């Protein structure tokens, strides 16, 4: 849904997105093996289930103090210039899946993600 001006050509083809995701997953797994004390795996579902604990844990991992504003990130008035600019202005949401209306159009992505390796 987001058109990037340059640098993310892979994002315009669903099969390419699937291959990119799989490469990213393999890379992160390897880095996590090599640098377990430098890679923090944030699981979105765990963050949703207990944001206070997960945010505190992340900040502690980074050696940063906790600030209550971290729990109210969506209330910040700072400028956001990323593809997620609208999301940043909302609290964490569970209902982010929007695949149903696209049905079979997502099959190229599903096929790549289902491939082994």
Short mmCIF file of N, CA and C in Angstrom, two decimals:
data_model
loop_
_atom_site.label_atom_id
_atom_site.label_comp_id
_atom_site.label_asym_id
_atom_site.label_seq_id
_atom_site.Cartn_x
_atom_site.Cartn_y
_atom_site.Cartn_z
N UNK A 1 0.82 -1.20 0.00
CA UNK A 1 0.00 0.00 0.00
C UNK A 1 0.85 1.25 0.00
N UNK A 2 2.14 1.12 0.30
CA UNK A 2 3.03 2.27 0.37
C UNK A 2 3.93 2.29 -0.85
N UNK A 3 3.94 3.39 -1.57
CA UNK A 3 4.83 3.53 -2.71
C UNK A 3 6.10 4.22 -2.25
N UNK A 4 7.22 3.51 -2.36
CA UNK A 4 8.50 4.06 -1.97
C UNK A 4 9.15 4.74 -3.17
N UNK A 5 9.74 5.90 -3.00
CA UNK A 5 10.31 6.62 -4.14
C UNK A 5 11.50 5.91 -4.76
N UNK A 6 12.34 5.25 -3.93
CA UNK A 6 13.50 4.54 -4.46
C UNK A 6 14.08 3.64 -3.35
N UNK A 7 14.88 2.69 -3.77
CA UNK A 7 15.60 1.88 -2.81
C UNK A 7 14.87 0.65 -2.29
N UNK A 8 13.62 0.47 -2.63
CA UNK A 8 12.89 -0.70 -2.15
C UNK A 8 12.14 -1.35 -3.31
N UNK A 9 12.86 -1.54 -4.40
CA UNK A 9 12.25 -2.11 -5.61
C UNK A 9 11.61 -3.46 -5.33
N UNK A 10 12.22 -4.26 -4.44
CA UNK A 10 11.66 -5.58 -4.11
C UNK A 10 10.23 -5.48 -3.59
N UNK A 11 9.85 -4.33 -3.06
CA UNK A 11 8.55 -4.21 -2.40
C UNK A 11 7.37 -4.10 -3.38
N UNK A 12 7.64 -4.12 -4.67
CA UNK A 12 6.56 -4.02 -5.65
C UNK A 12 6.16 -5.36 -6.24
N UNK A 13 6.80 -6.45 -5.79
CA UNK A 13 6.48 -7.78 -6.29
C UNK A 13 6.32 -8.70 -5.09
N UNK A 14 5.16 -9.33 -4.98
CA UNK A 14 4.88 -10.15 -3.80
C UNK A 14 5.84 -11.31 -3.63
N UNK A 15 6.25 -11.96 -4.72
CA UNK A 15 7.21 -13.05 -4.61
C UNK A 15 8.55 -12.51 -4.10
N UNK A 16 8.95 -11.33 -4.59
CA UNK A 16 10.19 -10.71 -4.10
C UNK A 16 10.09 -10.37 -2.62
N UNK A 17 8.93 -9.91 -2.19
CA UNK A 17 8.75 -9.61 -0.76
C UNK A 17 8.94 -10.89 0.05
N UNK A 18 8.39 -11.99 -0.42
CA UNK A 18 8.53 -13.26 0.27
C UNK A 18 9.99 -13.70 0.35
N UNK A 19 10.72 -13.57 -0.76
CA UNK A 19 12.14 -13.94 -0.75
C UNK A 19 12.94 -13.01 0.16
N UNK A 20 12.63 -11.74 0.14
CA UNK A 20 13.30 -10.77 1.01
C UNK A 20 13.05 -11.12 2.48
N UNK A 21 11.81 -11.46 2.82
CA UNK A 21 11.46 -11.81 4.20
C UNK A 21 12.21 -13.06 4.66
N UNK A 22 12.28 -14.05 3.78
CA UNK A 22 12.99 -15.27 4.14
C UNK A 22 14.48 -15.00 4.34
N UNK A 23 15.07 -14.18 3.48
CA UNK A 23 16.48 -13.83 3.63
C UNK A 23 16.70 -13.05 4.92
N UNK A 24 15.80 -12.14 5.22
CA UNK A 24 15.88 -11.37 6.47
C UNK A 24 15.81 -12.31 7.68
N UNK A 25 14.89 -13.27 7.64
CA UNK A 25 14.72 -14.21 8.75
C UNK A 25 15.99 -15.04 8.95
N UNK A 26 16.57 -15.53 7.85
CA UNK A 26 17.81 -16.31 7.95
C UNK A 26 18.95 -15.45 8.51
N UNK A 27 19.05 -14.23 8.02
CA UNK A 27 20.10 -13.32 8.48
C UNK A 27 19.97 -13.04 9.97
N UNK A 28 18.76 -12.73 10.43
CA UNK A 28 18.55 -12.44 11.84
C UNK A 28 18.83 -13.66 12.71
N UNK A 29 18.47 -14.84 12.24
CA UNK A 29 18.75 -16.06 13.00
C UNK A 29 20.26 -16.24 13.15
N UNK A 30 20.99 -16.01 12.09
CA UNK A 30 22.45 -16.16 12.15
C UNK A 30 23.06 -15.12 13.07
N UNK A 31 22.64 -13.87 12.94
CA UNK A 31 23.18 -12.82 13.81
C UNK A 31 22.85 -13.10 15.27
N UNK A 32 21.67 -13.64 15.52
CA UNK A 32 21.27 -13.97 16.89
C UNK A 32 22.17 -15.07 17.46
N UNK A 33 22.58 -16.02 16.61
CA UNK A 33 23.52 -17.05 17.04
C UNK A 33 24.88 -16.45 17.37
N UNK A 34 25.36 -15.58 16.49
CA UNK A 34 26.69 -15.00 16.65
C UNK A 34 26.77 -13.95 17.75
N UNK A 35 25.71 -13.18 17.90
CA UNK A 35 25.71 -12.04 18.82
C UNK A 35 24.48 -12.05 19.73
N UNK A 36 24.30 -13.09 20.54
CA UNK A 36 23.07 -13.19 21.35
C UNK A 36 22.90 -12.03 22.33
N UNK A 37 24.00 -11.42 22.73
CA UNK A 37 23.91 -10.32 23.68
C UNK A 37 23.72 -8.97 22.98
N UNK A 38 23.63 -8.99 21.64
CA UNK A 38 23.47 -7.73 20.91
C UNK A 38 22.21 -7.69 20.04
N UNK A 39 21.50 -8.80 19.97
CA UNK A 39 20.27 -8.87 19.17
C UNK A 39 19.11 -9.13 20.13
N UNK A 40 18.12 -8.26 20.09
CA UNK A 40 16.95 -8.41 20.95
C UNK A 40 15.76 -8.82 20.08
N UNK A 41 15.28 -10.03 20.22
CA UNK A 41 14.13 -10.46 19.41
C UNK A 41 12.81 -9.96 20.01
N UNK A 42 12.19 -9.01 19.35
CA UNK A 42 10.91 -8.48 19.83
C UNK A 42 9.79 -9.20 19.10
N UNK A 43 8.98 -9.91 19.83
CA UNK A 43 7.84 -10.63 19.26
C UNK A 43 6.62 -9.74 19.44
N UNK A 44 6.02 -9.34 18.33
CA UNK A 44 4.92 -8.37 18.38
C UNK A 44 3.77 -8.85 19.26
N UNK A 45 3.43 -10.14 19.16
CA UNK A 45 2.33 -10.67 19.96
C UNK A 45 2.63 -10.57 21.46
N UNK A 46 3.88 -10.78 21.83
CA UNK A 46 4.27 -10.65 23.24
C UNK A 46 4.21 -9.18 23.67
N UNK A 47 4.59 -8.31 22.78
CA UNK A 47 4.50 -6.87 23.06
C UNK A 47 3.05 -6.46 23.28
N UNK A 48 2.16 -6.97 22.45
CA UNK A 48 0.73 -6.67 22.62
C UNK A 48 0.18 -7.22 23.92
N UNK A 49 0.62 -8.41 24.28
CA UNK A 49 0.10 -9.07 25.48
C UNK A 49 0.52 -8.35 26.76
N UNK A 50 1.72 -7.79 26.77
CA UNK A 50 2.22 -7.14 27.98
C UNK A 50 3.19 -6.02 27.60
N UNK A 51 2.66 -4.92 27.06
CA UNK A 51 3.54 -3.85 26.57
C UNK A 51 4.47 -3.29 27.64
N UNK A 52 3.98 -3.10 28.85
CA UNK A 52 4.81 -2.53 29.90
C UNK A 52 6.06 -3.38 30.14
N UNK A 53 5.87 -4.67 30.33
CA UNK A 53 7.00 -5.57 30.60
C UNK A 53 7.94 -5.67 29.41
N UNK A 54 7.40 -5.81 28.20
CA UNK A 54 8.25 -5.97 27.02
C UNK A 54 9.03 -4.69 26.73
N UNK A 55 8.41 -3.53 26.92
CA UNK A 55 9.11 -2.26 26.67
C UNK A 55 10.20 -2.06 27.72
N UNK A 56 9.90 -2.36 28.96
CA UNK A 56 10.93 -2.26 30.01
C UNK A 56 12.10 -3.21 29.71
N UNK A 57 11.77 -4.41 29.27
CA UNK A 57 12.81 -5.40 28.95
C UNK A 57 13.69 -4.91 27.80
N UNK A 58 13.07 -4.35 26.77
CA UNK A 58 13.82 -3.82 25.64
C UNK A 58 14.74 -2.68 26.06
N UNK A 59 14.20 -1.75 26.84
CA UNK A 59 15.01 -0.62 27.30
C UNK A 59 16.18 -1.10 28.16
N UNK A 60 15.92 -2.07 29.02
CA UNK A 60 16.97 -2.63 29.86
C UNK A 60 18.05 -3.28 28.99
N UNK A 61 17.63 -4.02 27.97
CA UNK A 61 18.56 -4.67 27.05
C UNK A 61 19.47 -3.63 26.39
N UNK A 62 18.89 -2.47 26.07
CA UNK A 62 19.64 -1.39 25.42
C UNK A 62 20.40 -0.52 26.40
N UNK A 63 20.23 -0.78 27.70
CA UNK A 63 20.91 0.04 28.70
C UNK A 63 20.30 1.41 28.85
N UNK A 64 19.01 1.53 28.58
CA UNK A 64 18.31 2.82 28.67
C UNK A 64 17.35 2.83 29.84
N UNK A 65 17.15 3.99 30.44
CA UNK A 65 16.20 4.06 31.56
C UNK A 65 14.76 4.02 31.04
N UNK A 66 13.88 3.54 31.88
CA UNK A 66 12.46 3.53 31.52
C UNK A 66 11.90 4.94 31.64
N UNK A 67 11.05 5.30 30.71
CA UNK A 67 10.31 6.57 30.76
C UNK A 67 8.86 6.25 30.44
N UNK A 68 7.94 6.77 31.22
CA UNK A 68 6.53 6.45 31.01
C UNK A 68 6.05 6.84 29.62
N UNK A 69 6.71 7.80 28.99
CA UNK A 69 6.33 8.22 27.64
C UNK A 69 6.50 7.08 26.63
N UNK A 70 7.32 6.08 26.97
CA UNK A 70 7.48 4.93 26.07
C UNK A 70 6.18 4.15 25.93
N UNK A 71 5.35 4.19 26.95
CA UNK A 71 4.07 3.50 26.90
C UNK A 71 3.00 4.32 26.18
N UNK A 72 3.28 5.60 25.99
CA UNK A 72 2.34 6.49 25.31
C UNK A 72 3.01 7.09 24.07
N UNK A 73 3.76 6.26 23.36
CA UNK A 73 4.52 6.71 22.19
C UNK A 73 3.64 7.42 21.17
N UNK A 74 2.40 6.98 21.07
CA UNK A 74 1.47 7.53 20.08
C UNK A 74 1.06 8.96 20.38
N UNK A 75 1.36 9.44 21.56
CA UNK A 75 1.01 10.81 21.95
C UNK A 75 2.14 11.80 21.68
N UNK A 76 3.27 11.31 21.22
CA UNK A 76 4.41 12.18 20.93
C UNK A 76 4.05 13.13 19.78
N UNK A 77 4.56 14.32 19.85
CA UNK A 77 4.30 15.31 18.79
C UNK A 77 5.48 15.46 17.85
N UNK A 78 6.49 14.59 18.01
CA UNK A 78 7.65 14.66 17.13
C UNK A 78 7.25 14.31 15.70
N UNK A 79 8.00 14.82 14.75
CA UNK A 79 7.77 14.52 13.35
C UNK A 79 8.18 13.08 13.06
N UNK A 80 7.36 12.40 12.27
CA UNK A 80 7.64 11.04 11.85
C UNK A 80 7.64 11.03 10.33
N UNK A 81 8.74 10.56 9.75
CA UNK A 81 8.85 10.54 8.29
C UNK A 81 9.15 9.13 7.78
N UNK A 82 8.32 8.21 8.19
CA UNK A 82 8.48 6.82 7.74
C UNK A 82 7.15 6.35 7.16
N UNK A 83 7.19 5.17 6.56
CA UNK A 83 5.97 4.60 5.99
C UNK A 83 4.92 4.33 7.06
N UNK A 84 5.35 4.20 8.31
CA UNK A 84 4.41 3.90 9.39
C UNK A 84 3.98 5.16 10.15
N UNK A 85 4.12 6.31 9.55
CA UNK A 85 3.82 7.58 10.23
C UNK A 85 2.41 7.60 10.82
N UNK A 86 1.42 7.08 10.12
CA UNK A 86 0.05 7.08 10.64
C UNK A 86 -0.10 6.11 11.81
N UNK A 87 0.56 4.96 11.73
CA UNK A 87 0.49 3.97 12.80
C UNK A 87 1.11 4.48 14.09
N UNK A 88 2.16 5.25 13.96
CA UNK A 88 2.87 5.76 15.14
C UNK A 88 1.97 6.65 15.99
N UNK A 89 0.95 7.19 15.39
CA UNK A 89 0.03 8.09 16.10
C UNK A 89 -1.12 7.34 16.75
N UNK A 90 -1.09 6.01 16.69
CA UNK A 90 -2.14 5.19 17.29
C UNK A 90 -1.53 4.26 18.34
N UNK A 91 -2.30 3.87 19.34
CA UNK A 91 -1.80 2.87 20.31
C UNK A 91 -1.54 1.54 19.59
N UNK A 92 -0.84 0.63 20.25
CA UNK A 92 -0.62 -0.70 19.68
C UNK A 92 -1.97 -1.34 19.35
N UNK A 93 -2.01 -2.04 18.21
CA UNK A 93 -3.28 -2.64 17.77
C UNK A 93 -3.11 -4.12 17.49
N UNK A 94 -4.13 -4.87 17.83
CA UNK A 94 -4.15 -6.30 17.51
C UNK A 94 -4.71 -6.55 16.12
N UNK A 95 -5.53 -5.68 15.63
CA UNK A 95 -6.25 -5.91 14.37
C UNK A 95 -5.50 -5.34 13.16
N UNK A 96 -4.26 -5.75 12.97
CA UNK A 96 -3.49 -5.20 11.86
C UNK A 96 -3.58 -6.03 10.58
N UNK A 97 -4.10 -7.25 10.66
CA UNK A 97 -4.21 -8.10 9.47
C UNK A 97 -5.28 -7.54 8.53
N UNK A 98 -4.89 -7.36 7.31
CA UNK A 98 -5.83 -6.83 6.30
C UNK A 98 -5.75 -7.62 5.01
N UNK A 99 -5.54 -8.91 5.14
CA UNK A 99 -5.32 -9.73 3.95
C UNK A 99 -6.59 -10.24 3.29
N UNK A 100 -7.64 -10.41 4.03
CA UNK A 100 -8.86 -11.04 3.51
C UNK A 100 -9.36 -10.43 2.19
N UNK A 101 -9.45 -9.11 2.05
CA UNK A 101 -9.96 -8.57 0.79
C UNK A 101 -9.09 -8.86 -0.43
N UNK A 102 -7.85 -9.25 -0.22
CA UNK A 102 -6.93 -9.47 -1.34
C UNK A 102 -6.92 -10.91 -1.81
N UNK A 103 -7.46 -11.81 -1.01
CA UNK A 103 -7.63 -13.21 -1.41
C UNK A 103 -6.48 -13.80 -2.19
N UNK A 104 -6.78 -14.32 -3.36
CA UNK A 104 -5.81 -15.02 -4.21
C UNK A 104 -4.71 -14.11 -4.73
N UNK A 105 -4.90 -12.80 -4.68
CA UNK A 105 -3.84 -11.89 -5.13
C UNK A 105 -2.57 -12.06 -4.30
N UNK A 106 -2.70 -12.57 -3.08
CA UNK A 106 -1.55 -12.78 -2.21
C UNK A 106 -0.91 -14.16 -2.39
N UNK A 107 -1.45 -14.96 -3.30
CA UNK A 107 -0.92 -16.31 -3.50
C UNK A 107 0.57 -16.35 -3.86
N UNK A 108 1.10 -15.43 -4.69
CA UNK A 108 2.54 -15.47 -4.96
C UNK A 108 3.38 -15.32 -3.67
N UNK A 109 2.94 -14.48 -2.77
CA UNK A 109 3.64 -14.32 -1.49
C UNK A 109 3.50 -15.59 -0.65
N UNK A 110 2.30 -16.11 -0.57
CA UNK A 110 2.07 -17.34 0.20
C UNK A 110 2.93 -18.49 -0.32
N UNK A 111 3.03 -18.61 -1.65
CA UNK A 111 3.79 -19.70 -2.25
C UNK A 111 5.27 -19.61 -1.87
N UNK A 112 5.85 -18.43 -1.96
CA UNK A 112 7.27 -18.28 -1.61
C UNK A 112 7.49 -18.56 -0.13
N UNK A 113 6.61 -18.06 0.72
CA UNK A 113 6.77 -18.27 2.16
C UNK A 113 6.60 -19.74 2.53
N UNK A 114 5.84 -20.48 1.75
CA UNK A 114 5.63 -21.90 2.02
C UNK A 114 6.79 -22.78 1.55
N UNK A 115 7.64 -22.25 0.67
CA UNK A 115 8.78 -23.03 0.15
C UNK A 115 9.77 -23.30 1.27
N UNK A 116 10.38 -24.47 1.22
CA UNK A 116 11.44 -24.81 2.18
C UNK A 116 12.72 -24.07 1.78
N UNK A 117 13.54 -23.80 2.82
CA UNK A 117 14.85 -23.23 2.55
C UNK A 117 14.95 -21.77 2.58
#
